[in-house]
PDB file of C-alpha atoms and ligand atoms in Angstrom:
ATOM      1  CA  MET A 242      54.151 -67.277  -3.626  1.00 68.00           C
ATOM      2  CA  THR A 243      56.488 -66.005  -5.951  1.00 88.00           C
ATOM      3  CA  LYS A 244      59.868 -63.838  -5.873  1.00 94.00           C
ATOM      4  CA  THR A 245      59.295 -60.634  -8.397  1.00 96.00           C
ATOM      5  CA  GLN A 246      62.073 -59.065 -10.026  1.00 98.00           C
ATOM      6  CA  TRP A 247      63.106 -55.125  -9.381  1.00 98.00           C
ATOM      7  CA  VAL A 248      65.450 -52.862 -10.290  1.00 98.00           C
ATOM      8  CA  ILE A 249      65.891 -50.334  -7.326  1.00 98.00           C
ATOM      9  CA  PHE A 250      67.565 -46.812  -7.826  1.00 98.00           C
ATOM     10  CA  ASP A 251      69.178 -44.395  -5.872  1.00 97.00           C
ATOM     11  CA  MET A 252      67.971 -40.919  -6.173  1.00 97.00           C
ATOM     12  CA  ASP A 253      69.928 -38.205  -6.553  1.00 94.00           C
ATOM     13  CA  ASN A 254      73.057 -38.256  -8.830  1.00 93.00           C
ATOM     14  CA  THR A 255      71.141 -41.239 -10.374  1.00 96.00           C
ATOM     15  CA  LEU A 256      68.499 -39.920 -12.068  1.00 97.00           C
ATOM     16  CA  ILE A 257      68.223 -36.426 -10.733  1.00 96.00           C
ATOM     17  CA  ASN A 258      71.458 -34.377 -11.037  1.00 94.00           C
ATOM     18  CA  THR A 259      71.654 -32.728  -8.043  1.00 91.00           C
ATOM     19  CA  GLU A 260      75.822 -31.343  -7.857  1.00 88.00           C
ATOM     20  CA  PRO A 261      74.564 -28.471 -10.116  1.00 91.00           C
ATOM     21  CA  LEU A 262      72.478 -26.604  -6.934  1.00 93.00           C
ATOM     22  CA  TYR A 263      75.010 -27.284  -4.847  1.00 92.00           C
ATOM     23  CA  VAL A 264      77.447 -25.977  -6.420  1.00 92.00           C
ATOM     24  CA  ASN A 265      75.236 -22.583  -7.675  1.00 94.00           C
ATOM     25  CA  ALA A 266      75.068 -22.478  -3.886  1.00 96.00           C
ATOM     26  CA  SER A 267      78.662 -22.836  -3.154  1.00 95.00           C
ATOM     27  CA  ASN A 268      78.865 -19.969  -6.341  1.00 96.00           C
ATOM     28  CA  GLN A 269      76.544 -17.971  -5.089  1.00 96.00           C
ATOM     29  CA  PHE A 270      77.512 -18.068  -1.052  1.00 96.00           C
ATOM     30  CA  ALA A 271      81.931 -17.186  -2.881  1.00 95.00           C
ATOM     31  CA  LYS A 272      80.692 -14.237  -4.092  1.00 93.00           C
ATOM     32  CA  LEU A 273      78.470 -13.118  -0.932  1.00 91.00           C
ATOM     33  CA  MET A 274      82.061 -13.918   1.135  1.00 89.00           C
ATOM     34  CA  GLU A 275      84.196 -11.837  -1.886  1.00 86.00           C
ATOM     35  CA  GLU A 276      82.058  -8.909  -1.528  1.00 82.00           C
ATOM     36  CA  TYR A 277      82.109  -8.708   1.576  1.00 79.00           C
ATOM     37  CA  GLY A 278      84.967  -8.985   3.158  1.00 74.00           C
ATOM     38  CA  ARG A 279      87.718  -9.277  -0.295  1.00 71.00           C
ATOM     39  CA  CYS A 280      88.668 -13.057   0.479  1.00 80.00           C
ATOM     40  CA  ASP A 281      89.669 -15.046  -2.962  1.00 87.00           C
ATOM     41  CA  ARG A 282      85.942 -16.796  -3.734  1.00 91.00           C
ATOM     42  CA  GLU A 283      88.643 -19.785  -4.451  1.00 92.00           C
ATOM     43  CA  GLU A 284      90.032 -20.091  -0.811  1.00 91.00           C
ATOM     44  CA  VAL A 285      86.008 -19.588   0.499  1.00 92.00           C
ATOM     45  CA  LYS A 286      84.679 -23.401  -1.640  1.00 93.00           C
ATOM     46  CA  ARG A 287      87.362 -24.969  -0.448  1.00 93.00           C
ATOM     47  CA  VAL A 288      86.649 -23.938   3.267  1.00 93.00           C
ATOM     48  CA  GLN A 289      83.453 -24.766   2.281  1.00 94.00           C
ATOM     49  CA  ASN A 290      83.754 -28.138   1.134  1.00 92.00           C
ATOM     50  CA  LYS A 291      86.497 -29.089   3.630  1.00 93.00           C
ATOM     51  CA  ILE A 292      83.366 -28.355   6.141  1.00 94.00           C
ATOM     52  CA  ASP A 293      81.122 -29.366   4.528  1.00 91.00           C
ATOM     53  CA  ALA A 294      82.392 -32.852   3.895  1.00 89.00           C
ATOM     54  CA  GLU A 295      84.648 -32.897   7.849  1.00 91.00           C
ATOM     55  CA  LEU A 296      80.153 -32.112   8.706  1.00 92.00           C
ATOM     56  CA  PHE A 297      78.663 -35.546   7.201  1.00 84.00           C
ATOM     57  CA  THR A 298      79.906 -38.697   9.780  1.00 81.00           C
ATOM     58  CA  GLN A 299      77.776 -36.220  12.227  1.00 84.00           C
ATOM     59  CA  PHE A 300      74.298 -34.735   9.831  1.00 83.00           C
ATOM     60  CA  GLY A 301      74.681 -37.661   7.719  1.00 78.00           C
ATOM     61  CA  TYR A 302      72.158 -36.405   4.553  1.00 76.00           C
ATOM     62  CA  SER A 303      70.040 -33.518   6.109  1.00 81.00           C
ATOM     63  CA  THR A 304      69.733 -30.286   4.430  1.00 86.00           C
ATOM     64  CA  ASP A 305      70.811 -28.588   8.028  1.00 89.00           C
ATOM     65  CA  ARG A 306      74.640 -29.761   7.187  1.00 91.00           C
ATOM     66  CA  PHE A 307      75.355 -27.842   3.917  1.00 92.00           C
ATOM     67  CA  ALA A 308      73.419 -25.091   5.964  1.00 95.00           C
ATOM     68  CA  GLU A 309      75.622 -24.998   9.122  1.00 95.00           C
ATOM     69  CA  SER A 310      78.831 -25.624   7.368  1.00 96.00           C
ATOM     70  CA  PHE A 311      77.481 -22.031   5.081  1.00 96.00           C
ATOM     71  CA  GLU A 312      77.453 -20.803   8.782  1.00 96.00           C
ATOM     72  CA  ARG A 313      80.754 -22.772  10.161  1.00 95.00           C
ATOM     73  CA  THR A 314      82.908 -21.241   6.702  1.00 94.00           C
ATOM     74  CA  VAL A 315      81.440 -17.245   7.457  1.00 91.00           C
ATOM     75  CA  ARG A 316      82.866 -17.978  10.957  1.00 89.00           C
ATOM     76  CA  GLU A 317      86.271 -19.076  10.207  1.00 88.00           C
ATOM     77  CA  MET A 318      86.714 -16.283   7.452  1.00 84.00           C
ATOM     78  CA  LEU A 319      85.438 -13.722   9.724  1.00 80.00           C
ATOM     79  CA  SER A 320      88.237 -15.374  13.301  1.00 77.00           C
ATOM     80  CA  ILE A 321      91.488 -14.998  10.474  1.00 71.00           C
ATOM     81  CA  GLY A 322      90.585 -11.875   9.914  1.00 63.00           C
ATOM     82  CA  ILE A 323      89.230 -11.144   6.388  1.00 59.00           C
ATOM     83  CA  TYR A 324      87.386  -7.210   6.613  1.00 57.00           C
ATOM     84  CA  ARG A 325      84.722  -4.936   5.030  1.00 55.00           C
ATOM     85  CA  SER A 326      86.090  -3.922   2.000  1.00 54.00           C
ATOM     86  CA  ASN A 327      82.296  -2.189   0.294  1.00 55.00           C
ATOM     87  CA  ASP A 328      79.902   0.020   2.208  1.00 56.00           C
ATOM     88  CA  ASN A 329      77.022  -1.821   1.288  1.00 55.00           C
ATOM     89  CA  PHE A 330      78.497  -4.794   3.198  1.00 56.00           C
ATOM     90  CA  ARG A 331      79.696  -1.796   5.485  1.00 56.00           C
ATOM     91  CA  GLU A 332      76.767  -1.849   8.015  1.00 58.00           C
ATOM     92  CA  LEU A 333      76.268  -5.739   7.624  1.00 68.00           C
ATOM     93  CA  HIS A 334      76.120  -7.469  11.138  1.00 75.00           C
ATOM     94  CA  ARG A 335      77.924 -10.678  11.589  1.00 80.00           C
ATOM     95  CA  GLU A 336      74.945 -12.071  13.165  1.00 85.00           C
ATOM     96  CA  GLU A 337      72.874 -11.259   9.216  1.00 88.00           C
ATOM     97  CA  LEU A 338      75.521 -12.794   6.777  1.00 89.00           C
ATOM     98  CA  ILE A 339      75.063 -15.880   8.662  1.00 92.00           C
ATOM     99  CA  LYS A 340      71.346 -15.973   7.846  1.00 94.00           C
ATOM    100  CA  LEU A 341      72.148 -14.696   4.296  1.00 94.00           C
ATOM    101  CA  ALA A 342      74.617 -17.926   3.962  1.00 95.00           C
ATOM    102  CA  ARG A 343      72.539 -19.921   5.563  1.00 96.00           C
ATOM    103  CA  LYS A 344      69.320 -18.905   3.388  1.00 96.00           C
ATOM    104  CA  ILE A 345      71.796 -18.936  -0.214  1.00 97.00           C
ATOM    105  CA  ALA A 346      72.433 -23.033   1.047  1.00 96.00           C
ATOM    106  CA  MET A 347      68.643 -23.914   1.773  1.00 95.00           C
ATOM    107  CA  SER A 348      68.151 -22.559  -1.440  1.00 94.00           C
ATOM    108  CA  VAL A 349      69.264 -25.449  -3.269  1.00 93.00           C
ATOM    109  CA  PHE A 350      65.902 -27.677  -1.597  1.00 92.00           C
ATOM    110  CA  ASP A 351      63.287 -25.932  -2.957  1.00 89.00           C
ATOM    111  CA  GLN A 352      64.099 -25.599  -6.136  1.00 90.00           C
ATOM    112  CA  LYS A 353      63.857 -28.676  -9.094  1.00 88.00           C
ATOM    113  CA  SER A 354      66.061 -30.628  -9.496  1.00 84.00           C
ATOM    114  CA  ILE A 355      67.218 -31.955 -12.899  1.00 92.00           C
ATOM    115  CA  GLU A 356      66.254 -35.257 -14.033  1.00 96.00           C
ATOM    116  CA  TYR A 357      68.383 -36.033 -16.655  1.00 96.00           C
ATOM    117  CA  SER A 358      67.865 -36.866 -19.849  1.00 95.00           C
ATOM    118  CA  TYR A 359      67.275 -40.069 -20.423  1.00 96.00           C
ATOM    119  CA  SER A 360      66.258 -40.990 -16.712  1.00 97.00           C
ATOM    120  CA  ALA A 361      62.619 -41.628 -17.754  1.00 97.00           C
ATOM    121  CA  ASP A 362      63.464 -43.864 -21.229  1.00 97.00           C
ATOM    122  CA  VAL A 363      65.943 -45.308 -18.793  1.00 97.00           C
ATOM    123  CA  VAL A 364      63.172 -46.624 -16.477  1.00 98.00           C
ATOM    124  CA  ARG A 365      60.650 -47.360 -19.325  1.00 97.00           C
ATOM    125  CA  LYS A 366      62.530 -50.160 -20.827  1.00 97.00           C
ATOM    126  CA  ILE A 367      63.228 -51.363 -17.914  1.00 97.00           C
ATOM    127  CA  ALA A 368      59.642 -51.817 -15.789  1.00 97.00           C
ATOM    128  CA  GLU A 369      58.770 -52.476 -20.027  1.00 96.00           C
ATOM    129  CA  ALA A 370      61.068 -56.002 -19.416  1.00 96.00           C
ATOM    130  CA  GLY A 371      58.853 -56.778 -16.699  1.00 96.00           C
ATOM    131  CA  TYR A 372      60.518 -55.018 -13.884  1.00 98.00           C
ATOM    132  CA  LYS A 373      59.638 -54.046 -10.170  1.00 98.00           C
ATOM    133  CA  VAL A 374      61.216 -50.255  -9.989  1.00 98.00           C
ATOM    134  CA  ALA A 375      61.667 -48.965  -6.935  1.00 98.00           C
ATOM    135  CA  VAL A 376      63.584 -46.050  -5.266  1.00 98.00           C
ATOM    136  CA  ILE A 377      65.843 -46.004  -2.249  1.00 98.00           C
ATOM    137  CA  THR A 378      67.363 -42.904  -0.965  1.00 97.00           C
ATOM    138  CA  ALA A 379      69.007 -41.004   1.582  1.00 94.00           C
ATOM    139  CA  GLY A 380      68.439 -37.872   2.891  1.00 91.00           C
ATOM    140  CA  GLU A 381      65.952 -35.581   5.097  1.00 91.00           C
ATOM    141  CA  ARG A 382      62.160 -36.530   3.862  1.00 93.00           C
ATOM    142  CA  TRP A 383      60.386 -33.772   2.244  1.00 93.00           C
ATOM    143  CA  VAL A 384      63.924 -33.630   0.426  1.00 94.00           C
ATOM    144  CA  GLN A 385      63.799 -36.858  -1.247  1.00 95.00           C
ATOM    145  CA  ILE A 386      59.666 -36.810  -1.941  1.00 95.00           C
ATOM    146  CA  LYS A 387      59.842 -33.157  -3.018  1.00 95.00           C
ATOM    147  CA  ARG A 388      62.490 -34.595  -5.552  1.00 95.00           C
ATOM    148  CA  PHE A 389      60.690 -37.892  -6.262  1.00 97.00           C
ATOM    149  CA  ASP A 390      57.418 -36.548  -6.261  1.00 95.00           C
ATOM    150  CA  ASP A 391      59.291 -34.113  -9.426  1.00 95.00           C
ATOM    151  CA  LEU A 392      60.703 -37.161 -11.477  1.00 96.00           C
ATOM    152  CA  THR A 393      58.323 -37.203 -15.020  1.00 94.00           C
ATOM    153  CA  ILE A 394      58.583 -41.607 -14.576  1.00 93.00           C
ATOM    154  CA  ARG A 395      57.753 -40.558 -11.517  1.00 95.00           C
ATOM    155  CA  ASN A 396      54.082 -43.588 -11.226  1.00 96.00           C
ATOM    156  CA  LEU A 397      55.837 -45.938 -12.570  1.00 96.00           C
ATOM    157  CA  PHE A 398      57.420 -46.675  -9.914  1.00 98.00           C
ATOM    158  CA  HIS A 399      55.835 -49.631  -6.685  1.00 97.00           C
ATOM    159  CA  ASP A 400      57.334 -48.080  -3.972  1.00 97.00           C
ATOM    160  CA  CYS A 401      59.640 -45.017  -3.057  1.00 98.00           C
ATOM    161  CA  TRP A 402      61.997 -45.355   0.671  1.00 98.00           C
ATOM    162  CA  VAL A 403      63.906 -42.556   1.421  1.00 97.00           C
ATOM    163  CA  VAL A 404      66.724 -43.040   4.492  1.00 96.00           C
ATOM    164  CA  LEU A 405      68.732 -41.340   6.875  1.00 90.00           C
ATOM    165  CA  ARG A 406      71.459 -43.754   5.807  1.00 91.00           C
ATOM    166  CA  LYS A 407      71.839 -46.273   3.576  1.00 95.00           C
ATOM    167  CA  ASP A 408      73.678 -49.950   4.801  1.00 96.00           C
ATOM    168  CA  GLU A 409      72.763 -53.845   3.963  1.00 98.00           C
ATOM    169  CA  ARG A 410      70.060 -54.093   7.049  1.00 98.00           C
ATOM    170  CA  VAL A 411      68.015 -50.960   4.915  1.00 98.00           C
ATOM    171  CA  PHE A 412      67.683 -53.686   1.241  1.00 98.00           C
ATOM    172  CA  SER A 413      67.067 -56.393   3.392  1.00 98.00           C
ATOM    173  CA  ASP A 414      63.764 -54.821   4.240  1.00 98.00           C
ATOM    174  CA  PHE A 415      63.354 -53.605   1.174  1.00 98.00           C
ATOM    175  CA  CYS A 416      63.774 -57.648  -0.111  1.00 98.00           C
ATOM    176  CA  ILE A 417      61.870 -58.918   2.811  1.00 98.00           C
ATOM    177  CA  LYS A 418      58.959 -56.887   2.135  1.00 97.00           C
ATOM    178  CA  HIS A 419      58.709 -56.926  -1.398  1.00 98.00           C
ATOM    179  CA  ASP A 420      59.245 -61.503  -0.898  1.00 97.00           C
ATOM    180  CA  VAL A 421      62.457 -60.129  -3.327  1.00 98.00           C
ATOM    181  CA  ASP A 422      64.515 -62.194  -6.345  1.00 98.00           C
ATOM    182  CA  ILE A 423      67.877 -60.877  -4.715  1.00 98.00           C
ATOM    183  CA  LEU A 424      70.072 -63.139  -6.916  1.00 96.00           C
ATOM    184  CA  ASN A 425      67.891 -62.041 -10.416  1.00 97.00           C
ATOM    185  CA  SER A 426      67.464 -57.971  -8.813  1.00 98.00           C
ATOM    186  CA  TRP A 427      69.739 -55.379  -8.710  1.00 98.00           C
ATOM    187  CA  MET A 428      70.597 -51.533  -7.365  1.00 98.00           C
ATOM    188  CA  ILE A 429      71.421 -49.622  -9.481  1.00 98.00           C
ATOM    189  CA  GLY A 430      73.566 -45.759  -7.766  1.00 96.00           C
ATOM    190  CA  ASP A 431      77.028 -43.262  -8.205  1.00 94.00           C
ATOM    191  CA  SER A 432      77.466 -44.671  -4.218  1.00 93.00           C
ATOM    192  CA  LEU A 433      79.515 -47.058  -3.102  1.00 93.00           C
ATOM    193  CA  LYS A 434      79.927 -46.742   0.627  1.00 92.00           C
ATOM    194  CA  SER A 435      75.771 -45.956   0.104  1.00 93.00           C
ATOM    195  CA  ASP A 436      74.132 -48.142  -2.880  1.00 96.00           C
ATOM    196  CA  ILE A 437      76.596 -50.214  -4.181  1.00 96.00           C
ATOM    197  CA  ILE A 438      79.010 -51.941  -1.280  1.00 96.00           C
ATOM    198  CA  PRO A 439      75.755 -53.033   1.160  1.00 97.00           C
ATOM    199  CA  ALA A 440      73.407 -53.444  -2.243  1.00 98.00           C
ATOM    200  CA  SER A 441      76.421 -56.269  -2.518  1.00 97.00           C
ATOM    201  CA  ASN A 442      76.424 -57.882  -0.082  1.00 97.00           C
ATOM    202  CA  ILE A 443      73.463 -58.397   0.730  1.00 97.00           C
ATOM    203  CA  GLY A 444      73.531 -60.653  -2.467  1.00 97.00           C
ATOM    204  CA  LEU A 445      71.910 -57.976  -5.387  1.00 98.00           C
ATOM    205  CA  ASN A 446      73.302 -57.596  -8.822  1.00 98.00           C
ATOM    206  CA  ALA A 447      75.041 -53.608  -8.765  1.00 98.00           C
ATOM    207  CA  ILE A 448      75.732 -51.291 -10.713  1.00 97.00           C
ATOM    208  CA  HIS A 449      77.543 -48.157 -10.927  1.00 96.00           C
ATOM    209  CA  LEU A 450      77.533 -44.895 -12.003  1.00 95.00           C
ATOM    210  CA  GLN A 451      80.654 -43.080 -12.697  1.00 92.00           C
ATOM    211  CA  THR A 452      79.055 -39.723 -11.346  1.00 79.00           C
ATOM    212  CA  SER A 453      81.534 -37.435  -9.681  1.00 64.00           C
ATOM    213  CA  ASN A 454      81.341 -37.176  -5.596  1.00 60.00           C
ATOM    214  CA  TRP A 455      83.012 -36.683  -2.577  1.00 56.00           C
ATOM    215  CA  GLU A 456      83.560 -39.986  -2.710  1.00 56.00           C
ATOM    216  CA  SER A 457      84.512 -41.500  -5.397  1.00 54.00           C
ATOM    217  CA  ARG A 458      87.309 -38.112  -5.531  1.00 51.00           C
ATOM    218  CA  ASP A 459      88.613 -39.392  -1.832  1.00 54.00           C
ATOM    219  CA  GLY A 460      89.026 -42.636  -4.153  1.00 65.00           C
ATOM    220  CA  LYS A 461      89.235 -45.407  -0.987  1.00 79.00           C
ATOM    221  CA  LEU A 462      86.863 -47.821  -1.809  1.00 87.00           C
ATOM    222  CA  LYS A 463      87.269 -49.627  -4.409  1.00 89.00           C
ATOM    223  CA  VAL A 464      84.181 -50.724  -6.616  1.00 92.00           C
ATOM    224  CA  PRO A 465      83.768 -54.782  -5.990  1.00 93.00           C
ATOM    225  CA  PRO A 466      84.606 -57.610  -8.158  1.00 92.00           C
ATOM    226  CA  GLY A 467      81.865 -58.510 -10.484  1.00 93.00           C
ATOM    227  CA  VAL A 468      80.363 -55.373 -10.413  1.00 96.00           C
ATOM    228  CA  PRO A 469      79.938 -52.873 -13.710  1.00 96.00           C
ATOM    229  CA  SER A 470      81.980 -49.329 -13.176  1.00 95.00           C
ATOM    230  CA  VAL A 471      79.600 -47.690 -15.916  1.00 95.00           C
ATOM    231  CA  GLN A 472      79.876 -43.734 -16.805  1.00 93.00           C
ATOM    232  CA  ASP A 473      76.038 -43.553 -16.153  1.00 93.00           C
ATOM    233  CA  LEU A 474      72.739 -44.324 -16.181  1.00 95.00           C
ATOM    234  CA  SER A 475      71.860 -45.090 -19.845  1.00 94.00           C
ATOM    235  CA  LYS A 476      74.256 -47.587 -20.025  1.00 93.00           C
ATOM    236  CA  VAL A 477      72.394 -49.762 -17.694  1.00 96.00           C
ATOM    237  CA  PRO A 478      69.562 -51.782 -19.884  1.00 96.00           C
ATOM    238  CA  SER A 479      71.996 -53.436 -22.393  1.00 94.00           C
ATOM    239  CA  LEU A 480      73.769 -55.033 -18.534  1.00 95.00           C
ATOM    240  CA  ILE A 481      70.442 -55.235 -17.635  1.00 95.00           C
ATOM    241  CA  LEU A 482      68.014 -57.234 -20.358  1.00 92.00           C
ATOM    242  CA  GLY A 483      71.051 -58.053 -21.982  1.00 85.00           C
ATOM    243  CA  ILE A 484      71.170 -61.039 -19.012  1.00 63.00           C
ATOM    244  CA  LYS A 485      67.647 -60.827 -18.951  1.00 55.00           C
ATOM    245  CA  HIS A 486      67.380 -62.211 -22.835  1.00 50.00           C
ATOM    246  CA  ALA A 487      70.655 -63.985 -22.507  1.00 43.00           C
TER     247      ALA A 487
HETATM  248 MG1   MG B 284      73.938 -40.729  -5.283  1.00 67.26          MG
END
């Protein structure tokens, strides 16, 4: 059987921009806390961000992590003595405040994410050049399937894997399943830890996208040697197709 050439895309912050959904929810939550307890919005966001990052090891990409980070922020802010400043909230019980906070967090997963303006064009170009295209995304199944189904170019994809965590095993299994020509196939994503390093370790070519996420702010991981790092997906076709036609 002939091996096939693939381009595998990460989804969140690669094909779609999910960041604004989380930022909006954090802002809404910070506003609620400010109205409730006369606390500083920026401080609420700082505490929530810190807790969210800490919870990542335990919860991974689950929807529960984000909601949990809101709940723990409420508890922490209340424990350091913020007080009710607004009559509207005088009767609001702590547990109700937590419920409201969790509801704001969960709203992120019901909303349609924003596809980058260039995503459809990039995927189409690559598919037309003869590559099979796929998505491998980490997260909770119902959320990721919904986001995948919302893609305008959904029908171009040959496969979509939703996994709890992306590691070498996942990329390796994908390549075995589809008899992938590893040396002539690519992984495109914004996460060094979940996309670039594991894919690169099993021999796939990789292109790193410099989307802002916790990891890029953290700065501990480095782009592997020989892996191009570009601003966004729109720069990808010339890199891949340039090499293919060279
Ligand atoms: Mg991503």
